[in-house]
Coordinates of C-alpha atoms and ligand atoms in Angstrom, one line a residue:
M279 CA -8.0 5.6 -2.5
C280 CA -9.4 6.8 -5.7
G281 CA -6.5 8.9 -7.4
I282 CA -6.6 12.4 -8.4
F283 CA -5.1 14.5 -10.9
G284 CA -5.1 18.2 -12.2
Y285 CA -3.0 20.1 -14.6
N286 CA -3.1 23.9 -14.8
G287 CA -0.3 25.2 -17.4
I288 CA 1.0 26.7 -20.1
E289 CA 1.8 23.7 -22.5
P290 CA -1.5 22.7 -24.9
D291 CA -1.5 19.3 -24.7
G292 CA -3.0 19.2 -21.0
V293 CA -5.5 16.1 -22.1
K294 CA -2.8 14.1 -22.5
K295 CA -1.0 15.5 -19.5
I296 CA -4.3 14.7 -17.6
L297 CA -4.7 11.2 -19.2
E298 CA -1.3 10.4 -18.4
G299 CA -1.5 11.7 -14.6
I300 CA -4.6 9.3 -14.3
H301 CA -3.0 6.5 -16.0
R302 CA -0.3 6.7 -12.9
L303 CA -2.6 6.8 -10.2
E304 CA -4.5 3.6 -11.5
H305 CA -3.2 2.0 -8.4
R306 CA -5.4 3.8 -6.2
G307 CA -8.6 1.9 -7.8
Y308 CA -9.3 1.8 -11.4
D309 CA -13.2 0.7 -10.8
S310 CA -14.2 3.7 -13.5
M311 CA -11.9 6.6 -15.2
G312 CA -12.7 10.1 -16.2
I313 CA -11.6 13.3 -17.0
A314 CA -12.8 17.4 -17.5
F315 CA -11.2 19.8 -19.4
L316 CA -11.3 23.2 -20.7
T317 CA -11.1 24.0 -24.8
G318 CA -11.8 27.4 -26.0
D319 CA -14.7 28.2 -23.2
K320 CA -16.1 24.9 -23.3
V321 CA -15.8 22.4 -20.8
E322 CA -15.6 18.5 -22.2
C323 CA -15.9 15.7 -19.9
F324 CA -15.6 12.0 -20.5
K325 CA -15.9 8.8 -18.5
V326 CA -15.6 4.7 -19.0
A327 CA -16.4 2.3 -16.3
E328 CA -16.9 -1.3 -15.5
D329 CA -20.4 -1.4 -16.8
E330 CA -19.6 -0.5 -20.0
K331 CA -16.9 -2.4 -20.5
V332 CA -15.3 -5.0 -18.1
G333 CA -11.2 -4.6 -18.0
F334 CA -11.0 -1.2 -19.6
D335 CA -8.3 0.8 -19.4
I336 CA -7.1 4.3 -19.9
K337 CA -7.2 3.7 -23.7
D338 CA -10.6 3.4 -23.7
L339 CA -10.8 6.5 -21.7
A340 CA -8.7 8.2 -24.9
K341 CA -11.0 6.7 -27.4
K342 CA -13.8 8.6 -26.0
I343 CA -12.2 12.0 -26.7
P344 CA -13.6 12.6 -30.2
N345 CA -11.1 15.5 -31.0
K346 CA -7.4 13.8 -31.1
K347 CA -6.0 17.6 -31.5
V348 CA -8.1 19.3 -28.9
I349 CA -6.2 22.3 -27.2
C350 CA -6.3 22.5 -23.4
N351 CA -3.6 23.6 -20.8
I352 CA -6.2 23.1 -17.8
G353 CA -8.7 19.8 -16.4
I354 CA -9.2 17.2 -13.7
G355 CA -8.6 13.8 -14.0
H356 CA -9.8 11.0 -11.8
T357 CA -9.7 7.0 -11.3
R358 CA -12.2 5.5 -8.8
W359 CA -12.3 3.1 -6.2
A360 CA -16.0 2.8 -5.5
T361 CA -17.8 3.6 -2.4
Y362 CA -20.8 5.0 -2.2
G363 CA -22.4 3.6 -5.7
G364 CA -21.6 0.7 -8.2
K365 CA -19.0 0.6 -10.6
T366 CA -21.0 2.4 -13.4
V367 CA -20.3 5.6 -16.0
K368 CA -23.0 7.3 -13.7
N369 CA -21.0 7.3 -10.8
A370 CA -17.8 8.1 -12.5
H371 CA -16.2 11.4 -11.7
P372 CA -16.0 14.1 -12.4
H373 CA -18.8 15.1 -11.2
F374 CA -20.5 18.1 -12.2
S375 CA -23.2 21.2 -11.3
N376 CA -24.1 23.8 -13.7
G377 CA -20.6 24.7 -14.3
L378 CA -18.8 23.3 -11.7
F379 CA -16.9 19.9 -12.2
I380 CA -15.3 18.1 -9.1
V381 CA -13.2 14.9 -8.6
H382 CA -13.3 13.8 -5.4
N383 CA -11.2 11.1 -2.9
G384 CA -12.9 10.2 0.6
N385 CA -15.8 9.0 2.1
V386 CA -18.6 11.7 3.1
E387 CA -19.4 9.8 6.4
N388 CA -22.5 12.5 7.2
F389 CA -23.8 11.9 3.2
E390 CA -27.7 10.9 4.1
A391 CA -27.7 14.0 6.3
L392 CA -26.1 16.3 3.5
K393 CA -28.1 15.0 1.0
K394 CA -31.3 16.8 2.5
E395 CA -29.6 20.3 2.1
I396 CA -29.8 19.9 -1.7
D397 CA -32.5 18.8 -3.8
A398 CA -32.1 15.4 -3.8
H399 CA -34.2 14.6 -6.9
T400 CA -31.6 16.3 -8.9
L401 CA -29.2 14.0 -8.4
Y402 CA -27.8 11.8 -11.2
S403 CA -25.5 9.4 -9.6
E404 CA -25.2 7.4 -6.2
T405 CA -22.0 9.4 -5.0
D406 CA -21.3 11.7 -1.9
S407 CA -18.8 13.6 -4.4
E408 CA -21.7 14.7 -6.6
V409 CA -23.5 15.6 -3.4
I410 CA -20.3 17.4 -2.4
V411 CA -20.5 19.5 -5.9
K412 CA -24.1 20.2 -5.7
L413 CA -23.8 22.0 -2.2
I414 CA -20.6 23.8 -3.4
D415 CA -22.9 24.9 -6.5
K416 CA -26.0 25.9 -4.5
I417 CA -24.0 28.3 -2.2
F418 CA -21.8 29.6 -5.1
Q419 CA -25.0 30.3 -6.6
D420 CA -26.1 32.6 -3.3
T421 CA -22.7 34.2 -2.6
G422 CA -20.6 34.2 -6.1
D423 CA -17.6 33.7 -4.0
L424 CA -16.6 30.3 -5.1
V425 CA -13.3 29.7 -2.2
K426 CA -15.9 30.7 0.7
S427 CA -18.0 28.1 -0.7
I428 CA -15.9 25.6 -0.9
E429 CA -14.0 26.3 2.3
K430 CA -18.2 26.4 3.9
V431 CA -19.1 22.8 2.1
M432 CA -15.9 21.5 3.4
K433 CA -16.5 22.2 6.9
M434 CA -19.5 20.6 6.7
L435 CA -18.0 17.2 5.4
V436 CA -17.5 14.4 8.4
G437 CA -14.9 12.2 7.6
A438 CA -11.5 12.6 5.2
N439 CA -12.2 14.5 2.2
V440 CA -9.7 15.6 0.0
I441 CA -11.6 17.9 -3.9
L442 CA -10.2 19.3 -6.8
I443 CA -12.6 21.9 -8.6
M444 CA -12.7 23.2 -12.3
S445 CA -14.7 25.9 -12.9
K446 CA -16.3 26.8 -16.0
D447 CA -16.7 30.5 -15.0
H448 CA -13.2 30.6 -13.4
P449 CA -11.2 29.8 -16.7
G450 CA -7.5 30.0 -15.2
Q451 CA -7.8 28.5 -12.3
L452 CA -8.2 25.2 -10.4
F453 CA -9.3 25.0 -6.6
A454 CA -8.0 22.1 -4.1
A455 CA -9.6 21.7 -0.8
N456 CA -8.0 18.7 1.8
K457 CA -9.6 17.5 5.2
G458 CA -7.7 15.0 6.9
G459 CA -6.5 13.1 3.7
T460 CA -3.4 14.0 1.2
I461 CA -3.1 16.1 -2.1
L462 CA 0.1 17.6 -3.8
L463 CA 0.8 20.6 -5.2
G464 CA 3.8 20.4 -7.7
K465 CA 5.5 23.2 -9.4
S466 CA 7.0 22.2 -13.1
D467 CA 8.4 23.8 -16.0
S468 CA 5.2 23.3 -17.9
G469 CA 3.0 24.1 -15.0
V470 CA 1.2 22.8 -11.5
I471 CA 0.5 19.7 -11.2
I472 CA -2.1 18.2 -8.1
A473 CA -2.0 14.9 -7.4
S474 CA -3.5 12.4 -5.2
D475 CA 0.7 10.9 -4.7
P476 CA 3.9 11.5 -6.1
S477 CA 4.0 8.8 -8.4
A478 CA 1.8 10.8 -11.0
F479 CA 5.1 13.8 -10.9
E480 CA 6.8 11.2 -13.0
G481 CA 8.0 12.7 -16.1
Y482 CA 7.9 16.4 -15.1
H483 CA 10.5 18.5 -13.6
I484 CA 9.2 19.3 -10.6
I485 CA 10.9 22.8 -9.0
K486 CA 8.7 22.8 -5.9
K487 CA 6.3 20.6 -4.1
R488 CA 3.7 21.4 -1.1
N489 CA 1.1 19.3 0.3
L490 CA -1.9 20.9 0.8
E491 CA -2.7 20.4 4.7
T492 CA -5.9 19.7 6.1
N493 CA -8.2 22.6 6.4
E494 CA -6.6 24.4 3.4
V495 CA -7.7 25.4 0.3
A496 CA -5.9 26.1 -2.6
V497 CA -6.3 28.7 -5.9
I498 CA -4.2 26.7 -8.5
H499 CA -2.8 29.3 -11.3
S500 CA -0.6 27.8 -14.1
D501 CA 2.6 29.1 -12.6
F502 CA 1.8 28.4 -8.6
W503 CA -1.0 28.1 -6.1
D504 CA -2.8 30.7 -3.6
I505 CA -3.0 29.6 0.2
I506 CA -1.3 30.8 3.4
A507 CA 2.1 30.1 2.6
K508 CA 3.6 27.2 4.6
E509 CA 7.3 25.9 3.8
V510 CA 7.8 24.2 0.2
V511 CA 9.8 21.5 0.3
T512 CA 11.9 19.7 -2.5
I513 CA 10.7 16.7 -3.7
E514 CA 13.2 13.7 -3.2
E515 CA 14.0 13.7 -7.1
D516 CA 15.4 9.6 -7.0
Y517 CA 11.6 8.5 -5.6
L518 CA 10.6 10.3 -9.0
Q519 CA 12.5 8.0 -11.2
D520 CA 10.6 6.8 -14.3
I521 CA 9.0 3.6 -13.3
D522 CA 8.2 1.0 -16.5
K523 CA 8.1 -2.6 -15.9
N524 CA 11.4 -3.5 -17.1
G525 CA 10.3 -5.9 -19.5
C526 CA 7.9 -8.1 -17.6
D527 CA 4.5 -8.4 -18.0
F528 CA 3.2 -7.2 -14.8
Y529 CA 4.3 -4.6 -12.2
M530 CA 3.6 -7.6 -9.6
E531 CA 6.4 -9.5 -11.7
K532 CA 9.1 -6.6 -12.2
E533 CA 8.7 -6.0 -8.2
I534 CA 9.0 -9.3 -7.3
F535 CA 12.2 -10.3 -9.3
E536 CA 14.0 -7.2 -8.3
Q537 CA 13.6 -8.1 -4.3
G538 CA 17.5 -9.4 -4.4
A539 CA 18.5 -5.4 -5.5
V540 CA 16.0 -3.7 -3.1
L541 CA 17.1 -5.5 0.2
R542 CA 20.6 -4.2 -0.9
G543 CA 19.3 -1.0 -1.2
T544 CA 17.8 -1.5 2.2
M545 CA 20.5 -2.4 4.3
S546 CA 22.7 0.1 2.5
G547 CA 25.2 2.3 4.6
R548 CA 23.6 1.0 7.7
L549 CA 25.5 -2.2 8.9
I550 CA 28.1 -1.9 11.1
L551 CA 29.8 -4.9 10.8
D552 CA 32.8 -4.5 13.3
K553 CA 30.2 -3.0 15.8
G554 CA 27.4 -5.7 15.9
N555 CA 25.1 -2.5 14.7
A556 CA 22.6 -1.0 12.5
R557 CA 22.9 2.6 11.8
L558 CA 19.6 4.1 11.8
G559 CA 19.9 7.8 10.7
G560 CA 16.1 8.6 11.0
I561 CA 15.9 7.2 14.8
N562 CA 19.5 8.5 16.0
E563 CA 18.1 11.7 17.3
I564 CA 15.7 9.7 19.9
A565 CA 18.2 6.8 20.6
R566 CA 18.0 8.0 24.4
E567 CA 14.3 7.7 24.4
L568 CA 14.7 4.1 22.7
R569 CA 16.2 3.1 25.2
N570 CA 13.9 3.6 28.0
V571 CA 11.3 2.3 26.1
E572 CA 9.0 -0.5 27.9
T573 CA 7.0 -2.4 25.4
F574 CA 7.1 -1.5 21.6
H575 CA 3.6 -1.7 19.8
F576 CA 3.4 -2.2 16.0
V577 CA 0.4 -1.0 14.2
G578 CA -0.8 -1.7 10.6
C579 CA -3.3 -3.3 8.1
G580 CA -2.9 -6.4 5.5
T581 CA 0.5 -7.3 4.4
A582 CA 2.1 -4.5 6.8
Y583 CA 0.1 -5.8 10.0
N584 CA 1.7 -9.1 8.7
A585 CA 5.2 -7.2 9.6
C586 CA 4.1 -6.2 12.7
S587 CA 3.4 -10.1 13.3
Y588 CA 7.0 -10.6 12.6
A589 CA 8.5 -7.7 14.4
T590 CA 6.5 -8.6 17.5
L591 CA 8.0 -12.3 17.2
L592 CA 11.6 -10.8 16.4
F593 CA 11.7 -8.3 19.7
N594 CA 10.8 -11.0 21.9
R595 CA 12.8 -13.0 20.8
F596 CA 15.8 -11.0 21.6
G597 CA 14.4 -9.7 24.8
I598 CA 12.5 -6.8 23.8
S599 CA 8.9 -6.6 24.7
A600 CA 6.8 -5.9 21.9
R601 CA 2.9 -6.5 20.7
A602 CA 1.3 -6.9 17.2
W603 CA -2.3 -4.7 16.6
I604 CA -4.4 -4.7 13.3
A605 CA -4.8 -0.8 12.9
S606 CA -8.6 -0.6 12.2
E607 CA -9.1 -2.5 15.4
F608 CA -7.2 -1.1 17.7
C609 CA -9.0 2.0 19.1
Y610 CA -12.1 0.1 19.4
S611 CA -10.8 -2.5 21.6
H612 CA -9.9 -0.8 24.9
P613 CA -5.5 -0.9 24.4
V614 CA -3.6 -0.8 27.9
F615 CA -0.2 0.7 27.3
G616 CA 1.9 2.6 29.6
P617 CA 3.2 6.0 29.3
N618 CA 7.2 4.3 28.4
D619 CA 5.6 2.5 25.2
A620 CA 6.8 3.4 21.9
F621 CA 4.7 2.8 18.6
F622 CA 6.1 1.4 15.3
F623 CA 3.4 2.4 12.5
I624 CA 4.1 0.0 9.6
S625 CA 3.0 1.2 6.2
Q626 CA 4.2 0.8 2.6
S627 CA 2.2 3.8 1.5
G628 CA 2.3 5.9 4.6
E629 CA -1.6 6.9 4.1
T630 CA -3.5 3.9 5.5
A631 CA -6.4 5.9 6.6
D632 CA -6.7 3.2 9.5
T633 CA -2.8 3.2 10.4
I634 CA -3.4 7.3 10.3
E635 CA -6.3 6.8 12.9
V636 CA -4.2 5.2 15.5
V637 CA -1.1 7.4 15.0
E638 CA -3.2 10.4 15.6
E639 CA -4.8 8.8 18.8
I640 CA -1.2 8.0 20.2
Q641 CA -0.2 11.2 19.8
I642 CA -3.1 12.5 22.0
K643 CA -1.5 10.3 24.5
G644 CA 2.1 11.4 23.9
N645 CA 3.4 8.6 23.5
I646 CA 6.6 8.0 20.9
C647 CA 5.4 7.5 17.3
L648 CA 7.6 6.0 14.7
G649 CA 6.9 5.2 11.0
I650 CA 7.7 2.3 8.9
V651 CA 7.2 3.7 5.8
N652 CA 8.3 3.2 2.0
V653 CA 6.9 6.7 0.3
P654 CA 8.8 9.7 1.2
D655 CA 7.3 12.5 2.9
S656 CA 3.7 10.2 2.8
R657 CA 1.3 11.2 5.6
I658 CA 2.7 8.6 8.2
A659 CA 6.5 10.1 7.8
R660 CA 4.8 13.7 8.1
L661 CA 2.9 13.0 11.2
T662 CA 5.6 10.5 12.7
D663 CA 8.4 11.9 15.5
A664 CA 10.8 9.7 13.5
G665 CA 11.5 6.9 11.4
V666 CA 13.1 4.5 9.2
Y667 CA 12.2 4.4 5.0
I668 CA 12.4 0.8 4.2
R669 CA 13.9 2.2 0.7
A670 CA 11.7 -0.6 -1.3
G671 CA 11.5 2.2 -4.5
K672 CA 7.9 2.8 -5.8
E673 CA 5.6 -0.3 -5.5
K674 CA 2.6 -0.3 -8.0
G675 CA 1.6 -3.7 -7.9
V676 CA -1.4 -3.9 -5.5
A677 CA -0.6 -7.1 -3.9
S678 CA 2.5 -6.0 -1.5
T679 CA 5.9 -7.7 -2.6
K680 CA 8.6 -6.2 -2.3
A681 CA 7.7 -3.7 0.3
F682 CA 6.9 -6.9 2.4
T683 CA 10.3 -7.9 2.2
A684 CA 12.2 -4.8 3.1
Q685 CA 9.7 -4.3 5.8
L686 CA 10.9 -7.9 7.5
V687 CA 15.0 -6.3 6.5
T688 CA 14.0 -2.9 8.2
I689 CA 12.8 -4.4 11.2
V690 CA 15.7 -6.7 11.7
L691 CA 17.9 -4.1 11.7
L692 CA 15.9 -2.1 14.0
A693 CA 15.8 -5.2 16.5
I694 CA 19.6 -5.4 16.1
Y695 CA 20.2 -1.5 16.9
L696 CA 17.3 -1.5 19.9
A697 CA 18.5 -5.5 21.0
R698 CA 22.5 -3.8 21.3
Q699 CA 21.1 -0.9 23.2
R700 CA 20.3 -3.8 25.6
K701 CA 21.5 -6.6 25.9
M702 CA 22.8 -7.9 22.9
T703 CA 26.3 -8.5 22.4
I704 CA 29.1 -7.5 19.8
D705 CA 29.3 -10.9 18.5
T706 CA 25.6 -12.0 18.4
G707 CA 25.2 -8.2 16.6
M708 CA 27.7 -9.3 14.2
G709 CA 26.4 -12.9 13.6
I710 CA 23.4 -11.4 12.6
I711 CA 24.6 -9.0 10.3
E712 CA 26.8 -11.9 8.6
E713 CA 24.0 -13.7 7.8
L714 CA 21.7 -10.9 6.6
I715 CA 24.0 -9.6 4.2
L716 CA 23.9 -12.9 2.1
I717 CA 19.8 -12.8 2.3
P718 CA 19.8 -10.6 -1.1
E719 CA 21.3 -13.8 -3.0
K720 CA 19.1 -16.4 -1.5
I721 CA 16.3 -14.8 -2.8
E722 CA 17.9 -14.2 -5.9
K723 CA 18.2 -18.0 -5.9
V724 CA 14.9 -18.8 -5.0
L725 CA 13.8 -16.4 -8.0
K726 CA 15.6 -19.1 -10.3
Q727 CA 12.8 -21.7 -9.7
K728 CA 10.5 -19.5 -11.3
N729 CA 9.9 -22.5 -14.1
S730 CA 9.0 -25.2 -11.4
I731 CA 7.0 -22.7 -9.4
K732 CA 4.8 -21.5 -12.6
R733 CA 4.5 -25.7 -13.3
L734 CA 3.3 -25.8 -9.5
A735 CA 0.4 -23.4 -10.5
E736 CA -0.9 -24.9 -13.4
K737 CA -0.9 -28.2 -11.5
Y738 CA -2.4 -26.9 -8.7
K739 CA -5.1 -24.5 -10.5
E740 CA -8.5 -26.8 -9.9
F741 CA -7.9 -26.6 -6.5
K742 CA -10.2 -24.3 -4.6
N743 CA -9.6 -24.5 -1.2
Y744 CA -5.8 -23.5 0.4
Y745 CA -4.3 -23.7 4.0
F746 CA -1.1 -21.6 4.7
L747 CA 1.0 -23.4 7.6
G748 CA 3.9 -22.2 9.8
R749 CA 5.5 -22.8 13.1
Y750 CA 6.8 -19.8 15.2
F751 CA 8.3 -17.2 12.5
N752 CA 7.0 -18.9 9.4
S753 CA 3.5 -18.5 10.8
V754 CA 3.9 -15.1 9.5
V755 CA 4.8 -16.8 6.3
A756 CA 2.0 -18.4 6.2
Q757 CA -0.4 -15.5 7.2
E758 CA 1.5 -13.3 4.1
G759 CA 1.2 -16.1 1.5
S760 CA -2.4 -17.0 2.3
L761 CA -3.2 -13.1 2.0
K762 CA -1.1 -13.1 -1.8
L763 CA -3.4 -16.3 -2.9
K764 CA -6.9 -14.7 -2.3
E765 CA -6.0 -11.5 -3.1
I766 CA -5.0 -11.7 -6.9
S767 CA -6.2 -15.1 -8.1
Y768 CA -9.8 -15.1 -5.5
M769 CA -8.9 -18.6 -4.4
H770 CA -10.6 -19.6 -0.6
A771 CA -6.9 -19.4 1.4
E772 CA -6.5 -19.6 5.1
S773 CA -3.2 -19.1 6.9
Y774 CA -2.4 -21.2 10.8
P775 CA 0.2 -21.6 13.0
L776 CA 0.6 -25.4 11.9
G777 CA 0.1 -26.6 15.5
E778 CA -3.4 -25.4 15.4
M779 CA -5.0 -27.5 12.8
K780 CA -5.8 -30.1 15.3
H781 CA -8.2 -27.7 17.0
G782 CA -10.1 -27.5 14.5
P783 CA -8.9 -26.6 10.8
L784 CA -8.2 -30.5 10.8
A785 CA -11.6 -31.2 9.8
L786 CA -11.8 -29.7 6.3
I787 CA -8.7 -31.8 5.4
D788 CA -9.6 -34.0 2.4
P789 CA -8.2 -34.9 -0.9
S790 CA -9.3 -31.8 -2.8
F791 CA -7.5 -29.4 0.1
C792 CA -4.2 -28.6 -0.5
S793 CA -2.4 -27.6 2.7
V794 CA 0.9 -25.5 1.8
V795 CA 3.1 -25.3 4.7
I796 CA 6.6 -23.5 5.5
I797 CA 9.2 -26.1 7.1
P798 CA 12.4 -25.0 6.5
N799 CA 15.1 -26.3 9.2
D800 CA 14.5 -24.5 11.9
S801 CA 14.0 -25.2 15.6
V802 CA 10.3 -26.3 15.7
H803 CA 11.0 -28.5 12.3
S804 CA 10.1 -31.9 14.0
K805 CA 6.9 -30.6 15.8
G806 CA 6.0 -29.5 12.5
V807 CA 6.9 -32.9 10.8
V808 CA 4.6 -34.4 13.3
N809 CA 1.6 -31.9 12.4
V810 CA 2.0 -32.8 8.3
R811 CA 1.3 -36.3 9.2
E812 CA -1.6 -35.3 10.5
I813 CA -2.5 -33.9 7.3
K814 CA -1.5 -36.4 5.3
G815 CA -3.1 -39.1 7.3
R816 CA -6.5 -37.7 6.2
D817 CA -5.4 -37.7 2.6
G818 CA -4.8 -33.8 2.6
V819 CA -2.4 -32.6 -0.3
V820 CA 0.4 -30.9 0.8
I821 CA 3.2 -28.7 -0.8
A822 CA 6.1 -28.1 1.5
I823 CA 8.5 -25.0 1.4
V824 CA 11.5 -27.0 2.8
A825 CA 15.5 -26.1 3.5
E826 CA 17.7 -26.9 0.4
G827 CA 19.1 -30.7 0.7
N828 CA 15.5 -32.0 2.4
S829 CA 13.6 -34.2 0.3
F830 CA 10.7 -34.2 2.9
E831 CA 9.2 -37.2 0.9
L832 CA 5.9 -36.7 3.5
A833 CA 5.1 -33.9 1.0
D834 CA 3.5 -33.9 -2.7
D835 CA 5.6 -31.7 -3.7
I836 CA 8.3 -29.3 -2.6
I837 CA 10.1 -26.2 -2.9
E838 CA 13.5 -25.5 -2.1
I839 CA 15.0 -22.4 -0.2
P840 CA 18.6 -21.6 0.9
E841 CA 19.3 -22.9 4.1
I842 CA 19.9 -20.6 7.0
K843 CA 22.0 -21.0 10.3
P844 CA 19.8 -22.5 13.3
R845 CA 20.8 -20.0 15.6
Y846 CA 19.4 -17.3 13.0
E847 CA 16.4 -19.1 11.8
Y848 CA 14.2 -16.0 12.2
L849 CA 15.6 -14.7 8.9
Y850 CA 13.8 -17.4 6.8
P851 CA 10.7 -15.1 6.9
I852 CA 12.8 -12.7 4.3
I853 CA 13.3 -16.0 1.8
A854 CA 10.5 -18.2 2.4
T855 CA 7.8 -15.4 1.1
I856 CA 9.1 -15.4 -2.3
P857 CA 8.1 -18.8 -3.6
L858 CA 4.6 -17.8 -2.1
Q859 CA 4.1 -14.6 -4.0
L860 CA 5.4 -16.6 -7.2
F861 CA 3.2 -19.0 -6.3
S862 CA -0.2 -16.6 -6.1
Y863 CA 1.4 -14.6 -9.4
Y864 CA 1.8 -18.0 -11.4
M865 CA -1.9 -18.9 -10.2
A866 CA -3.5 -15.4 -11.3
L867 CA -2.0 -16.0 -14.9
E868 CA -3.2 -19.6 -14.8
L869 CA -6.7 -18.2 -14.0
N870 CA -6.3 -15.3 -16.2
C871 CA -7.1 -12.7 -13.1
N872 CA -4.2 -9.6 -13.9
P873 CA -2.4 -9.6 -10.6
D874 CA -1.8 -5.5 -10.7
K875 CA -5.4 -5.0 -10.8
P876 CA -7.0 -7.5 -8.3
R877 CA -11.0 -7.3 -8.3
N878 CA -12.2 -4.5 -5.2
L879 CA -9.3 -3.4 -4.4
A880 CA -6.9 -0.5 -4.8
K881 CA -3.1 0.1 -3.4
T882 CA -3.9 2.9 -1.2
V883 CA -6.5 2.7 1.2
T884 CA -7.3 5.9 2.2
V885 CA -11.1 5.2 3.4
G886 CA -11.3 4.1 7.1
Ligands
M6R1107 O1 0.3 0.9 2.3 P1 0.0 0.2 3.6 O2 1.1 -0.9 3.8 O3 -0.4 0.9 5.0 O4 -1.4 -1.1 3.0 C1 -1.7 -1.6 4.1 C2 -2.5 -2.8 3.2 O5 -3.6 -2.1 3.1 C3 -1.7 -3.5 2.3 O6 -0.8 -4.4 3.0 C4 -2.6 -4.9 1.5 O7 -2.8 -5.9 2.5 C5 -1.9 -5.4 0.6 N1 -2.6 -5.0 -0.8 C6 -1.8 -6.8 0.2 O8 -0.9 -7.0 -0.6

């Protein structure tokens, strides 16, 4: 969380570059923004935060810079997700101590202890970041060696932390340091860019790039950087395509509506129809080891965890033992697993701290670690032994949409591949593939119902409580629908497997409580109907997601989704999720919530 951006180059429009960089990293947090830059021999620093203007944006930060023609070719910027201290200007980065300015991403877990190392009454903020810069300054005053001071303080920090420093006394240089986090260095035609993730490299012709590895410090010049050299890799250009909203009002809208195309991309070149199999280059090299795996464990958080739940149901359906884990719980729940088990880590960003903690734990145990990741070259992609990219393209909306459906499709491909290694026949594999390739078109059909779903959001906006309910595979859709609604419209929403209602949740049902039930024509349909009757019998309100042609008169409102052949019922979640994404999106708009910037959240969760 928190976005760090730095520029050290040869062009005079450094301030513009830094503002653009901050803007591109807003998905990492938007509680405050700030910039510090060197112009002549003066450092200027400006900040904006929620306490000053609710709903501020990058333009508000730009407006604070009085000299619109300022010449500057070096500076740092930050967009914050608050951890230590509230969403105020005083807590906004860059933080400073004498001539040192710092932007920071991470969590100093021994913050209280480190505070004792400095003169605490000189602190002007509540942040751990200020403590870091004060400590570096203190050591620098004694030693006169900035790099050594940075190294020393990084060693003192407990937790995952990344910093970028500008010093008035070192005018041509920036200093970056990493301990357990992610920071990228990119050499472009116009200078060096330093950023928390590759989305900030957009618009630059990046010639070389490198991750600053853990425990490294980089001295960054206008044309390159000094660190103990490791391999320099060329960035994947296609991931750097410029991202705009494509005529949509919000990234979330754009990302929902591009899902048909995204899923075609996820499948492209990976289906071998005549062999009823999937081609997954990323795991091909370990095909032999995968054949002997006893149980597959799926680990993730939030939406990615919902994808893990889906994977578990699907693998078991194909006769492969599987289990899903919430990453933040894994290490503390004494998990039992065998030496022949393998772990899949599902993460859109590939940077989620809770998930990374489990990767590191499993590496110690020596089991196979595999990634199902969207962002190429992200931390999980690099840490794992092998993996499969979901190819969703850049996802900017905090609420995950296209990444979720791309994760589900990737899981289907994986399940086919692994089941074909075991007992699945060619015919079965072929049948699944034939049905799977129809999914993007079916999604596009659901998306055409946007106006009627928008009207439903308008109709239901007064309801304050929601259940999302489904059985078997669609219990996962319920989980995801509930997460989406609460995340971006701040409605109270809970999800249950539909059959669980009678064991307690039914107690809350009354005419003011809305249940969204996912009940297509699958093997558990008739059981689900009984459960919906139980809700209606208590005067509950029901919106039902049903298969086309099913009028489902029990429900107050229905949303139809295209039918899937009963034997491939496990593909329903990929299309049944779409109306719930739209419902949440339009609900957020009805309630005047910004779906791209839900309160208290950030897209990339790099704190554990
Ligand atoms: O980047 P990751 O997939 O690892 O992120 C995991 C969760 O933080 C994420 O899915 C979160 O739940 C989304 N905001 C949900 O829409």
